[in-house]
mmCIF file of C-alpha atoms in Angstrom:
data_model
loop_
_atom_site.group_PDB
_atom_site.id
_atom_site.type_symbol
_atom_site.label_atom_id
_atom_site.label_comp_id
_atom_site.label_asym_id
_atom_site.label_seq_id
_atom_site.Cartn_x
_atom_site.Cartn_y
_atom_site.Cartn_z
ATOM 1 C CA MET G 294 18.471 50.897 21.114
ATOM 2 C CA LYS G 295 20.038 47.405 21.280
ATOM 3 C CA MET G 296 23.597 47.654 22.531
ATOM 4 C CA ALA G 297 24.379 43.903 22.710
ATOM 5 C CA SER G 298 26.846 44.073 19.840
ATOM 6 C CA LEU G 299 28.927 46.701 21.679
ATOM 7 C CA ILE G 300 29.396 44.863 24.960
ATOM 8 C CA ASP G 301 30.747 41.505 26.178
ATOM 9 C CA ASN G 302 29.692 39.468 29.202
ATOM 10 C CA ASP G 303 30.654 42.385 31.401
ATOM 11 C CA GLY G 304 28.483 44.652 29.324
ATOM 12 C CA GLN G 305 26.329 45.920 32.118
ATOM 13 C CA ARG G 306 29.351 47.026 34.090
ATOM 14 C CA ARG G 307 30.976 48.643 31.069
ATOM 15 C CA MET G 308 27.802 50.500 30.111
ATOM 16 C CA LYS G 309 27.904 52.290 33.447
ATOM 17 C CA ILE G 310 31.346 53.729 32.732
ATOM 18 C CA LEU G 311 30.644 54.926 29.197
ATOM 19 C CA ASN G 312 31.320 58.619 29.233
ATOM 20 C CA ARG G 313 29.046 61.299 27.880
ATOM 21 C CA SER G 314 31.029 61.771 24.625
ATOM 22 C CA LEU G 315 30.684 58.094 23.702
ATOM 23 C CA LEU G 316 26.966 58.203 24.292
ATOM 24 C CA MET G 317 26.704 61.291 22.100
ATOM 25 C CA THR G 318 28.656 59.532 19.350
ATOM 26 C CA ALA G 319 26.231 56.616 19.484
ATOM 27 C CA LEU G 320 23.277 58.978 19.170
ATOM 28 C CA ILE G 321 24.856 60.775 16.218
ATOM 29 C CA VAL G 322 25.579 57.519 14.404
ATOM 30 C CA ALA G 323 21.958 56.506 15.015
ATOM 31 C CA SER G 324 20.775 59.709 13.336
ATOM 32 C CA LEU G 325 22.735 58.772 10.207
ATOM 33 C CA SER G 326 21.498 55.162 10.161
ATOM 34 C CA ALA G 327 18.171 53.720 9.196
ATOM 35 C CA SER G 328 18.214 51.253 12.057
ATOM 36 C CA ALA G 329 19.261 51.443 15.674
ATOM 37 C CA ALA G 330 20.997 48.084 15.340
ATOM 38 C CA ASN G 331 23.375 49.339 12.667
ATOM 39 C CA ALA G 332 24.088 52.485 14.660
ATOM 40 C CA ALA G 333 24.947 50.434 17.726
ATOM 41 C CA LYS G 334 27.478 48.487 15.645
ATOM 42 C CA GLY G 335 29.000 51.727 14.447
ATOM 43 C CA LYS G 336 27.803 51.138 10.882
ATOM 44 C CA ALA G 337 25.968 53.950 9.141
ATOM 45 C CA GLN G 338 24.062 53.341 5.928
ATOM 46 C CA GLN G 339 25.128 54.646 2.536
ATOM 47 C CA ILE G 340 24.841 58.412 2.059
ATOM 48 C CA LYS G 341 23.762 59.903 -1.260
ATOM 49 C CA LEU G 342 25.225 63.208 -2.429
ATOM 50 C CA VAL G 343 23.256 64.852 -5.276
ATOM 51 C CA ASN G 344 24.789 67.619 -7.395
ATOM 52 C CA THR G 345 23.568 69.592 -10.393
ATOM 53 C CA GLY G 346 26.734 69.580 -12.471
ATOM 54 C CA THR G 347 27.504 67.812 -15.722
ATOM 55 C CA ILE G 348 30.465 65.444 -15.981
ATOM 56 C CA GLY G 349 33.703 67.384 -15.673
ATOM 57 C CA SER G 350 32.084 70.500 -14.181
ATOM 58 C CA ALA G 351 33.440 72.054 -10.988
ATOM 59 C CA SER G 352 30.267 71.022 -9.164
ATOM 60 C CA GLU G 353 30.735 67.398 -10.162
ATOM 61 C CA LYS G 354 34.464 67.452 -9.279
ATOM 62 C CA TYR G 355 33.793 68.973 -5.860
ATOM 63 C CA SER G 356 31.058 66.381 -5.199
ATOM 64 C CA ARG G 357 33.281 63.415 -5.937
ATOM 65 C CA THR G 358 36.201 64.857 -3.980
ATOM 66 C CA ILE G 359 33.972 65.508 -0.980
ATOM 67 C CA ALA G 360 32.490 61.997 -1.249
ATOM 68 C CA ARG G 361 35.966 60.472 -1.037
ATOM 69 C CA HIS G 362 36.856 62.326 2.161
ATOM 70 C CA LEU G 363 33.796 63.380 4.162
ATOM 71 C CA CYS G 364 33.014 59.739 5.016
ATOM 72 C CA ARG G 365 36.297 59.500 6.949
ATOM 73 C CA PHE G 366 35.057 61.992 9.509
ATOM 74 C CA ILE G 367 31.542 60.544 10.017
ATOM 75 C CA PRO G 368 31.082 57.913 12.747
ATOM 76 C CA GLY G 369 30.809 54.496 11.067
ATOM 77 C CA LYS G 370 32.529 55.838 7.929
ATOM 78 C CA PRO G 371 29.551 55.321 5.609
ATOM 79 C CA LYS G 372 30.090 55.109 1.871
ATOM 80 C CA ILE G 373 29.043 58.270 0.016
ATOM 81 C CA THR G 374 27.732 57.902 -3.550
ATOM 82 C CA VAL G 375 27.330 60.755 -6.020
ATOM 83 C CA GLN G 376 24.352 61.352 -8.314
ATOM 84 C CA SER G 377 23.759 64.203 -10.760
ATOM 85 C CA ILE G 378 20.399 65.789 -11.456
ATOM 86 C CA VAL G 379 20.649 68.365 -14.227
ATOM 87 C CA GLY G 380 18.077 70.682 -15.757
ATOM 88 C CA ALA G 381 16.561 74.157 -15.485
ATOM 89 C CA GLY G 382 19.704 75.735 -14.107
ATOM 90 C CA GLY G 383 19.627 73.455 -11.101
ATOM 91 C CA ILE G 384 16.062 74.323 -10.107
ATOM 92 C CA LYS G 385 14.907 70.772 -10.889
ATOM 93 C CA ALA G 386 17.354 69.304 -8.353
ATOM 94 C CA ILE G 387 16.573 71.901 -5.667
ATOM 95 C CA ASN G 388 12.828 71.368 -6.044
ATOM 96 C CA PHE G 389 13.422 67.631 -5.643
ATOM 97 C CA ALA G 390 15.578 68.144 -2.556
ATOM 98 C CA TYR G 391 12.978 70.415 -0.952
ATOM 99 C CA ASN G 392 9.882 68.373 -1.718
ATOM 100 C CA ALA G 393 10.882 64.731 -2.253
ATOM 101 C CA MET G 394 14.366 64.028 -0.931
ATOM 102 C CA PRO G 395 14.240 61.693 2.109
ATOM 103 C CA ARG G 396 14.704 63.620 5.387
ATOM 104 C CA ASN G 397 16.771 60.999 7.178
ATOM 105 C CA GLY G 398 20.162 62.675 7.221
ATOM 106 C CA LEU G 399 21.445 60.305 4.558
ATOM 107 C CA ASN G 400 20.680 62.522 1.552
ATOM 108 C CA ILE G 401 22.783 65.629 0.826
ATOM 109 C CA LEU G 402 22.613 68.203 -1.974
ATOM 110 C CA LEU G 403 25.393 70.283 -3.500
ATOM 111 C CA PRO G 404 23.113 72.916 -5.045
ATOM 112 C CA PRO G 405 23.861 75.529 -7.672
ATOM 113 C CA ASP G 406 25.030 78.680 -5.908
ATOM 114 C CA THR G 407 22.177 80.595 -7.571
ATOM 115 C CA LEU G 408 19.371 78.969 -5.557
ATOM 116 C CA VAL G 409 18.546 82.172 -3.645
ATOM 117 C CA LEU G 410 18.738 84.294 -6.785
ATOM 118 C CA SER G 411 16.598 81.805 -8.721
ATOM 119 C CA GLN G 412 13.760 82.234 -6.224
ATOM 120 C CA ALA G 413 13.635 85.936 -7.142
ATOM 121 C CA LEU G 414 14.033 85.538 -10.893
ATOM 122 C CA TRP G 415 11.841 82.491 -11.577
ATOM 123 C CA PRO G 416 9.234 82.402 -8.781
ATOM 124 C CA LYS G 417 6.800 80.256 -10.803
ATOM 125 C CA ALA G 418 9.389 77.537 -11.377
ATOM 126 C CA VAL G 419 10.816 77.548 -7.851
ATOM 127 C CA LYS G 420 9.087 75.260 -5.359
ATOM 128 C CA TYR G 421 11.303 75.826 -2.352
ATOM 129 C CA ASN G 422 12.278 78.348 0.327
ATOM 130 C CA PRO G 423 16.116 78.668 0.579
ATOM 131 C CA SER G 424 16.041 79.513 4.272
ATOM 132 C CA HIS G 425 14.326 76.220 5.121
ATOM 133 C CA PHE G 426 17.332 74.142 4.077
ATOM 134 C CA ALA G 427 19.895 73.067 6.671
ATOM 135 C CA TRP G 428 23.314 74.227 5.541
ATOM 136 C CA ILE G 429 26.331 72.035 6.294
ATOM 137 C CA GLY G 430 29.092 74.243 4.909
ATOM 138 C CA SER G 431 30.750 75.541 1.756
ATOM 139 C CA VAL G 432 34.114 74.275 0.460
ATOM 140 C CA SER G 433 34.754 77.360 -1.621
ATOM 141 C CA ALA G 434 33.296 80.783 -2.278
ATOM 142 C CA ALA G 435 32.758 81.619 -5.951
ATOM 143 C CA ASN G 436 32.913 85.351 -6.602
ATOM 144 C CA ARG G 437 32.210 86.268 -10.209
ATOM 145 C CA VAL G 438 34.753 88.454 -11.926
ATOM 146 C CA PHE G 439 33.835 90.792 -14.789
ATOM 147 C CA ALA G 440 36.878 90.950 -17.069
ATOM 148 C CA LEU G 441 37.644 92.651 -20.382
ATOM 149 C CA ARG G 442 40.367 92.214 -22.957
ATOM 150 C CA THR G 443 43.237 94.597 -22.299
ATOM 151 C CA ASP G 444 43.017 95.900 -25.868
ATOM 152 C CA SER G 445 39.731 97.554 -24.832
ATOM 153 C CA ASN G 446 41.956 100.080 -23.022
ATOM 154 C CA LEU G 447 39.511 100.044 -20.083
ATOM 155 C CA THR G 448 41.459 99.415 -16.897
ATOM 156 C CA SER G 449 39.005 100.178 -14.113
ATOM 157 C CA ALA G 450 35.331 99.718 -13.315
ATOM 158 C CA LYS G 451 34.760 103.482 -13.558
ATOM 159 C CA ASP G 452 36.118 103.490 -17.122
ATOM 160 C CA ILE G 453 33.207 101.415 -18.431
ATOM 161 C CA ARG G 454 30.468 103.962 -17.633
ATOM 162 C CA GLY G 455 28.781 104.987 -20.856
ATOM 163 C CA LYS G 456 30.947 102.697 -22.964
ATOM 164 C CA ARG G 457 29.561 100.222 -25.487
ATOM 165 C CA LEU G 458 30.753 96.690 -24.672
ATOM 166 C CA ILE G 459 30.039 93.432 -26.504
ATOM 167 C CA ILE G 460 29.902 90.737 -23.803
ATOM 168 C CA GLY G 461 29.698 86.980 -24.174
ATOM 169 C CA TYR G 462 27.669 84.580 -22.023
ATOM 170 C CA THR G 463 26.666 80.907 -21.838
ATOM 171 C CA ASP G 464 22.856 80.989 -21.409
ATOM 172 C CA ARG G 465 20.139 83.227 -19.986
ATOM 173 C CA THR G 466 19.939 81.396 -16.682
ATOM 174 C CA ASP G 467 23.646 81.752 -15.994
ATOM 175 C CA MET G 468 25.435 84.421 -13.978
ATOM 176 C CA SER G 469 27.463 85.255 -17.086
ATOM 177 C CA TYR G 470 24.214 86.692 -18.490
ATOM 178 C CA ILE G 471 22.657 88.044 -15.260
ATOM 179 C CA ILE G 472 25.659 90.110 -14.145
ATOM 180 C CA PRO G 473 26.173 92.079 -17.373
ATOM 181 C CA LYS G 474 22.435 92.763 -17.601
ATOM 182 C CA LEU G 475 22.426 94.144 -14.037
ATOM 183 C CA MET G 476 25.592 96.178 -14.647
ATOM 184 C CA ARG G 477 24.083 97.672 -17.802
ATOM 185 C CA ASP G 478 21.341 99.173 -15.684
ATOM 186 C CA ILE G 479 23.053 100.170 -12.416
ATOM 187 C CA VAL G 480 26.540 101.014 -13.765
ATOM 188 C CA LYS G 481 25.048 102.771 -16.790
ATOM 189 C CA THR G 482 27.077 100.933 -19.385
ATOM 190 C CA ASP G 483 25.959 100.220 -22.932
ATOM 191 C CA ILE G 484 26.424 96.453 -22.724
ATOM 192 C CA ARG G 485 25.336 94.346 -25.713
ATOM 193 C CA LEU G 486 25.142 90.608 -25.064
ATOM 194 C CA VAL G 487 25.988 88.228 -27.882
ATOM 195 C CA ALA G 488 24.315 84.822 -28.340
ATOM 196 C CA GLY G 489 25.110 82.155 -25.774
ATOM 197 C CA PHE G 490 28.172 79.971 -26.388
ATOM 198 C CA LYS G 491 26.853 77.050 -24.271
ATOM 199 C CA THR G 492 29.976 76.662 -22.070
ATOM 200 C CA ALA G 493 32.389 78.949 -20.218
ATOM 201 C CA ARG G 494 35.309 77.428 -22.162
ATOM 202 C CA LYS G 495 33.651 78.191 -25.497
ATOM 203 C CA THR G 496 32.740 81.716 -24.401
ATOM 204 C CA ILE G 497 36.309 82.403 -23.295
ATOM 205 C CA GLY G 498 37.638 80.870 -26.524
ATOM 206 C CA GLU G 499 35.489 83.264 -28.553
ATOM 207 C CA MET G 500 36.752 86.130 -26.426
ATOM 208 C CA GLU G 501 40.302 85.164 -27.416
ATOM 209 C CA LYS G 502 39.206 85.212 -31.062
ATOM 210 C CA LYS G 503 37.870 88.732 -30.402
ATOM 211 C CA ALA G 504 34.238 87.839 -31.079
ATOM 212 C CA HIS G 505 33.438 89.835 -27.925
ATOM 213 C CA VAL G 506 35.405 91.943 -25.469
ATOM 214 C CA GLY G 507 34.633 90.317 -22.118
ATOM 215 C CA ALA G 508 32.622 88.086 -19.832
ATOM 216 C CA ALA G 509 31.715 87.376 -16.187
ATOM 217 C CA PHE G 510 32.738 84.019 -14.705
ATOM 218 C CA ASP G 511 33.863 82.894 -11.269
ATOM 219 C CA TRP G 512 37.561 83.249 -10.536
ATOM 220 C CA LEU G 513 38.057 79.461 -10.483
ATOM 221 C CA THR G 514 36.794 79.252 -14.077
ATOM 222 C CA TRP G 515 39.058 82.038 -15.297
ATOM 223 C CA ASN G 516 42.079 80.552 -13.579
ATOM 224 C CA THR G 517 41.371 77.016 -14.746
ATOM 225 C CA ILE G 518 40.871 77.845 -18.428
ATOM 226 C CA VAL G 519 43.151 80.837 -19.037
ATOM 227 C CA PRO G 520 45.328 81.546 -15.966
ATOM 228 C CA HIS G 521 48.056 83.049 -18.204
ATOM 229 C CA TRP G 522 45.703 85.855 -19.296
ATOM 230 C CA PHE G 523 46.013 87.645 -15.967
ATOM 231 C CA LYS G 524 49.762 87.401 -15.502
ATOM 232 C CA LYS G 525 52.083 90.224 -16.451
ATOM 233 C CA THR G 526 53.636 88.071 -19.150
ATOM 234 C CA GLY G 527 50.251 87.198 -20.682
ATOM 235 C CA ASN G 528 48.283 90.365 -19.969
ATOM 236 C CA PHE G 529 45.439 89.434 -22.335
ATOM 237 C CA ALA G 530 42.581 90.393 -20.001
ATOM 238 C CA THR G 531 41.950 92.715 -17.068
ATOM 239 C CA PRO G 532 39.609 92.003 -14.108
ATOM 240 C CA LEU G 533 37.519 95.106 -13.442
ATOM 241 C CA VAL G 534 35.071 94.181 -10.691
ATOM 242 C CA GLN G 535 34.150 91.222 -8.508
ATOM 243 C CA ILE G 536 30.666 90.227 -7.450
ATOM 244 C CA GLY G 537 30.293 88.439 -4.133
ATOM 245 C CA TYR G 538 29.569 88.865 -0.440
ATOM 246 C CA TYR G 539 33.213 89.098 0.611
ATOM 247 C CA ARG G 540 36.356 90.171 -1.200
ATOM 248 C CA ASP G 541 38.230 87.203 -2.701
ATOM 249 C CA PRO G 542 41.588 86.801 -0.909
ATOM 250 C CA LEU G 543 43.311 86.478 -4.283
ATOM 251 C CA LEU G 544 41.724 89.720 -5.486
ATOM 252 C CA LYS G 545 42.276 92.011 -2.522
ATOM 253 C CA THR G 546 42.532 95.204 -4.546
ATOM 254 C CA LEU G 547 39.759 94.455 -7.044
ATOM 255 C CA PRO G 548 36.622 96.534 -6.231
ATOM 256 C CA MET G 549 33.330 94.923 -5.292
ATOM 257 C CA LEU G 550 30.253 95.757 -7.351
ATOM 258 C CA HIS G 551 28.544 97.509 -4.435
ATOM 259 C CA GLU G 552 31.559 99.855 -4.168
ATOM 260 C CA ILE G 553 30.932 101.305 -7.653
ATOM 261 C CA THR G 554 27.137 101.550 -7.498
ATOM 262 C CA ASN G 555 24.626 103.852 -5.818
ATOM 263 C CA LYS G 556 23.287 102.967 -2.383
ATOM 264 C CA GLN G 557 19.742 102.640 -3.770
ATOM 265 C CA ASP G 558 20.920 99.678 -5.821
ATOM 266 C CA HIS G 559 22.718 97.817 -3.034
ATOM 267 C CA THR G 560 19.784 95.555 -2.249
ATOM 268 C CA LEU G 561 19.860 94.227 -5.794
ATOM 269 C CA VAL G 562 23.646 93.880 -5.688
ATOM 270 C CA LYS G 563 23.359 91.997 -2.389
ATOM 271 C CA LEU G 564 20.896 89.536 -3.911
ATOM 272 C CA VAL G 565 22.993 88.966 -7.023
ATOM 273 C CA SER G 566 26.068 88.543 -4.783
ATOM 274 C CA THR G 567 24.672 85.557 -2.877
ATOM 275 C CA PRO G 568 26.170 82.993 -5.278
ATOM 276 C CA GLY G 569 29.607 84.235 -4.259
ATOM 277 C CA ALA G 570 28.890 83.476 -0.601
ATOM 278 C CA ILE G 571 27.119 80.170 -1.170
ATOM 279 C CA GLY G 572 29.742 78.849 -3.563
ATOM 280 C CA TYR G 573 30.088 75.071 -3.545
ATOM 281 C CA SER G 574 27.961 74.198 -0.516
ATOM 282 C CA LEU G 575 26.355 71.173 1.016
ATOM 283 C CA LEU G 576 22.866 71.149 2.531
ATOM 284 C CA LEU G 577 20.240 68.840 3.952
ATOM 285 C CA PRO G 578 16.534 69.051 3.031
ATOM 286 C CA PRO G 579 14.176 70.785 5.467
ATOM 287 C CA ARG G 580 13.250 68.992 8.693
ATOM 288 C CA SER G 581 16.216 66.627 8.566
ATOM 289 C CA PRO G 582 17.326 65.232 11.959
ATOM 290 C CA LYS G 583 19.196 67.789 14.023
ATOM 291 C CA GLY G 584 21.629 65.071 15.125
ATOM 292 C CA ALA G 585 22.526 64.388 11.497
ATOM 293 C CA LEU G 586 23.101 68.089 10.818
ATOM 294 C CA LYS G 587 25.340 68.338 13.870
ATOM 295 C CA VAL G 588 27.548 65.386 12.916
ATOM 296 C CA LEU G 589 27.761 66.449 9.265
ATOM 297 C CA ARG G 590 28.778 69.998 10.196
ATOM 298 C CA THR G 591 31.433 68.648 12.545
ATOM 299 C CA ALA G 592 32.661 66.211 9.900
ATOM 300 C CA PHE G 593 32.731 68.968 7.285
ATOM 301 C CA ASP G 594 34.696 71.346 9.491
ATOM 302 C CA GLU G 595 37.241 68.587 10.159
ATOM 303 C CA MET G 596 37.465 67.626 6.491
ATOM 304 C CA VAL G 597 38.339 71.114 5.197
ATOM 305 C CA LYS G 598 41.344 71.220 7.542
ATOM 306 C CA ASP G 599 42.574 67.739 6.622
ATOM 307 C CA LYS G 600 45.884 67.563 4.720
ATOM 308 C CA GLN G 601 44.731 64.635 2.610
ATOM 309 C CA PHE G 602 41.593 66.464 1.510
ATOM 310 C CA ILE G 603 43.517 69.681 0.840
ATOM 311 C CA GLY G 604 45.991 67.764 -1.299
ATOM 312 C CA ASP G 605 43.187 66.152 -3.301
ATOM 313 C CA ILE G 606 41.554 69.549 -3.877
ATOM 314 C CA ARG G 607 44.837 70.923 -5.213
ATOM 315 C CA LYS G 608 45.310 67.856 -7.415
ATOM 316 C CA GLN G 609 41.909 68.544 -8.976
ATOM 317 C CA ARG G 610 42.920 72.169 -9.569
ATOM 318 C CA LEU G 611 40.029 73.285 -7.424
ATOM 319 C CA ARG G 612 39.935 76.049 -4.780
ATOM 320 C CA LEU G 613 39.490 75.667 -1.058
ATOM 321 C CA LEU G 614 37.959 78.720 0.603
ATOM 322 C CA PRO G 615 35.604 77.197 3.188
ATOM 323 C CA SER G 616 32.727 78.692 5.143
ATOM 324 C CA SER G 617 30.786 77.119 7.993
ATOM 325 C CA GLY G 618 27.187 75.989 7.696
ATOM 326 C CA LEU G 619 26.157 78.560 10.304
ATOM 327 C CA ARG G 620 27.699 81.378 8.288
ATOM 328 C CA ILE G 621 25.964 80.326 5.053
ATOM 329 C CA GLN G 622 22.655 79.857 6.920
ATOM 330 C CA LYS G 623 22.863 83.373 8.324
ATOM 331 C CA ILE G 624 23.547 84.927 4.913
ATOM 332 C CA VAL G 625 20.735 83.052 3.202
ATOM 333 C CA ASP G 626 18.228 83.813 5.960
ATOM 334 C CA ASP G 627 19.163 87.486 5.923
ATOM 335 C CA VAL G 628 18.790 87.897 2.149
ATOM 336 C CA VAL G 629 15.497 86.001 1.999
ATOM 337 C CA LYS G 630 14.124 88.093 4.887
ATOM 338 C CA THR G 631 15.289 91.522 3.657
ATOM 339 C CA THR G 632 14.668 91.349 -0.079
ATOM 340 C CA SER G 633 11.239 92.859 -0.756
ATOM 341 C CA ALA G 634 8.810 91.774 -3.414
ATOM 342 C CA ASN G 635 9.332 95.153 -5.111
ATOM 343 C CA ASN G 636 13.069 94.625 -5.353
ATOM 344 C CA LYS G 637 12.574 91.141 -6.761
ATOM 345 C CA ALA G 638 10.212 92.561 -9.359
ATOM 346 C CA ARG G 639 12.687 95.306 -10.220
ATOM 347 C CA LEU G 640 15.490 92.779 -10.670
ATOM 348 C CA ARG G 641 13.310 90.687 -12.998
ATOM 349 C CA SER G 642 12.491 93.743 -15.083
ATOM 350 C CA ILE G 643 16.204 94.511 -15.437
ATOM 351 C CA ILE G 644 17.367 90.983 -16.247
ATOM 352 C CA PHE G 645 14.554 90.120 -18.628
ATOM 353 C CA ALA G 646 14.470 93.479 -20.435
ATOM 354 C CA LYS G 647 15.451 93.354 -24.096
#
């Protein structure tokens, strides 16, 4: 590595007194740069952040907010640009990240939170192993919440057993379809799904018009589109159950799906709950430089505690409920390792049954 640009005529003397932390910083910058010369100057190359969201989606908003702030915590403060790759419920982008994205530490993906679940449901379309990715961290968990109109007179998860419910959804690859189909089987509820309404906003709008009685969306979506529904003054809808790895701190008394189902079904519930844990995460493709992963995890951990970033998140009406890259990695590795082929096949038979 050429260090000429970092030293003056007394460079040789100064190099001898560089402490270990400065040397580590130089190595980390080098891992994020294409050339050793740029790293020595403290200049990292441009970083590309790919997401799978359409314009205006939460995924796209999180990506652009992260791009504005993460760079401030990376040595050299590289510019971060955002690109969207949409299609096939995000599988197209994940396949690209796994098989074709450059492994230089300069390319990051904000994947759909369903990437583990997609491997089980669409094995022929999936060309990746979720546990091979290097997880940087998650800015927010995304538990799904199954909610019904209050005029259904069903106020708890136990009340829905054996009841006929007309539920709306967006499309057959979305959690708004997958969760009701699973609940129909393991909660023993007569759920009938009506044709997809394309977007969560449209689905919720049709719920207000009483075209259907309920839906399953993440809590951010509910609170962004119709926050007044769940207040005592509005009281238009009632959350009945949440689906995720951990209880949402804003829904401390709302039961988790595994709490109202039989133990024999918990493996399926665990798999379908992974989107809640993954949330809005960042990852690197397999075999990316370990130095890059280390600096990006450090930068991420600093970013989510930064007042400027927190203020921007609030301004965007987004949630901040961060998890470390190590925590996400452990969850993904555990689910991939412990979900048997038989359980995957059983889940497919439930979700794709007419």
